[in-house]
Each structure stands twice: as structure tokens, then as C-alpha cells.
Amino acid sequence: MGASERILGKALQDGYREKVFLVTKLPMFLVNKKEDFNRFFDAQLERLQTDYVDCYLFHGLSEGSFNKIEKFKFIEDMEREKTAGRIRHMGFSFHDTLPVFKKIVDYYDWDLTQIQYNYLDTTVQAGHEGLLYAAEKGIAVTVMEPLKGGMLANPPAEAREILDASPGKRSPVDWALQYLWNLPEVSVVLSGMSSMEQLEQNIESAEESGIGKLTTEENKTIESIISIYRERILVPCTACKYCMPCPVGVDIPGNFAIVNAANNKPANMMDRGLKLRNKLLYRRMAGSIDKVNKEVLNGKASLCIECGKCVPLCPQGIDIPEELKKVHQVMGKHRKPAEVFKKTQAEKL
Ligand code: SF4
Ligand code: SF4
């Protein structure tokens, strides 16, 4: 958060600040007293080299962090800054259950909320019901994780075959983005991009987008691949890395990505090659603490000492140490994924 604000602050010089809608957020996991609001907000404006933000969010609200807003009366602080013109709109991002979401929505006259949503997560966290609930109250809804941490960009082989056979000829990323832009309740879709190519592809998709643009057939195509994903995703990790760093160096999202990829049913030679590559990737991860690369933390699932530090940090509610044990059973002991995972994570999707 701090580094990106500093980089953005530089990028917004020379007239760009006025061209953007600038949002940043109060890191709720770091605030512990009333004065923290000003301490963080002042430092953020300084890093961003601006006098105001267009929207300020309470970051990643859950029942626990929402209690801090009440306890420290942070709404007063937001309103004071709004009156002073340093905050234009007020909102919150969210990771908890639907009842908690509704409670927070009802607590204040918010301008904006940011939720995790995509075609696999319609019943996860705020979900579709939460999306409608907020939109009905006139709250702008921005969507994060539109590609579920990249999972929807790399469909399982059977799903890819169905998408490829559809007359629309869209890329998997385009399918996922159009699904969201199609919905009138979605105001903005936030898609993380790490290359110019991805940026250009997303712009191209956005130019084709519109409410109600997906046909009934196209919506059916999406429906038909959901069950395939549910069968294939063993751990619903979105690679957000909030759980990192692990004190003993386990690469938590890396291990989950490998086991999910290893559960993909190969449809062709290329898929078979990828499956072998995942086995190799796991073998190459550090199997003892002294071999962990301190810069990139490349430890295997088997290094987990079950300290529990990561568990409350995961917005997906994954029981990380338990799931890591299963990863090692599959990747290290070569047991069948279906036996080890018994679909418990898939049912949570
Ligand atoms: S529970 Fe395991 S994976 Fe999580 S922080 Fe502790 S050692 Fe690392
Ligand atoms: S916090 Fe949860 S979802 Fe995010 S990377 Fe860690 S395990 Fe995955």
C-alpha cells in the first residue's frame, strides 16, 4: 500500500491528478487507536502528493475490523475530512459473510463499496445478494477479484473446450470481465494487470462491453463451466498474499496454485506437460527451512509448523495449515486429490 501510493504520487504529477478518480484505504489491520486515522491519512496524502482523495475506504472490513470503526468512532474522522474537502466520498472494501455485509451497508450512508465478485463467487462473501442489496441502496459497487486471482484466466481443460466452442470466440479473461460489465449493479471492475499486453486486452474488452450485452446463450455457456471449475479448484486461494510472509518461509499461495493446477484434467499433450511441470515445481521448492530463499520465500507445504499466524489474515477463510497438509499429501506423497481433499473446499465455492 505504502509503496504503491508513493509510485502513484509520482505518476500523478504534471496534470494527471485531475484526470483520475483516486481511491486509497485505511489499513484496518494496522489501526489500534483513534489517532491512527489521522496518522495514516496524513501520510497517505503526502505519499500521493495530493490534497485530497476522491474516495477513502475502510480496508477489508470484517466483523472484527468493523467493531474498530464503532469503537474509535472513525466515521466522525471521515466526515470531518469530507467537510474539509480532503475526502470526497466514503466507502469500505469487504471480506466476510453476507449478514455482516448487510449490517455494515445499513450502518452508514456509504458512497461506495468494494466486494469480491466473479462468476464463481456469486454465493461467496457478499455474493450476488450483497451486490443487489448495496446497489438498491444507491451505493456504487466496485468489484475486486474479477478473475478470482487469475483462476478464470486459465480455465480447466474441459471448460476451455466449452468456451472455445462458443460462437462468441472470446478469451477466458474477456468472458469473466463481460460477465461483470453485463450486470447493471456493477459500477466498476478492478482487474489487476501486470503487463502492457494485459492492459491493451482489457481496454479492448471494455470497449465491447455494456449492460445486457451478453446473450442468453453466452450466459448459459458461463453457467455450464461453473460446475467444472468447482470440481477442479481444490483450494479457493486468490493469491492475494495477505497471509504472507510466513515465518518459516512457506510459499502459501504458490503451494495452493500448484495443487489446483495439478488437479486439472489434461485434454492434450500441452496440458499433460503442464501437469508434469507442476510436479517438478513442487519438487524444486525448499523442503527445509535452511534452504528457503529469504527473498522470495519458496518453502514447500510440508514446512508449515501450524503457528496459525496466517489464518486470520486470509480473506477467503481458508484453514491454511490444514489445506497445506493436504497439498503435501498430494504433491509430496502422490496421493489422489479427490481422496485427500474430498471436495470440502470446492463445496465452499
Ligand atoms: S500456519 Fe503454517 S503457513 Fe501459516 S504462517 Fe504458520 S507456519 Fe506459515
Ligand atoms: S490470504 Fe488466503 S487467498 Fe490470499 S494468498 Fe493467502 S491463502 Fe491465498
XYZ file of C-alpha atoms and ligand atoms in Angstrom, residues 246-248 250 252 303-310 320-321 324, ligand 1:
24
model
C 5.095 -16.978 6.601
C 7.684 -17.026 9.405
C 9.182 -20.323 8.233
C 6.181 -21.429 3.172
C 1.392 -20.302 0.786
C 7.435 -26.803 6.218
C 4.314 -25.411 7.906
C 4.651 -25.555 11.705
C 0.969 -24.703 12.222
C 1.724 -21.482 14.113
C -1.655 -20.151 12.925
C -0.345 -16.637 12.169
C -1.682 -16.689 8.612
C -4.273 -22.630 5.628
C -2.324 -25.137 7.802
C -1.196 -27.220 3.320
S 0.409 -21.731 9.971
Fe 1.985 -22.598 8.644
S 1.795 -21.489 6.729
Fe 0.687 -20.304 8.267
S 2.195 -18.807 8.953
Fe 2.306 -20.551 10.360
S 3.902 -21.858 9.517
Fe 3.337 -20.403 7.913
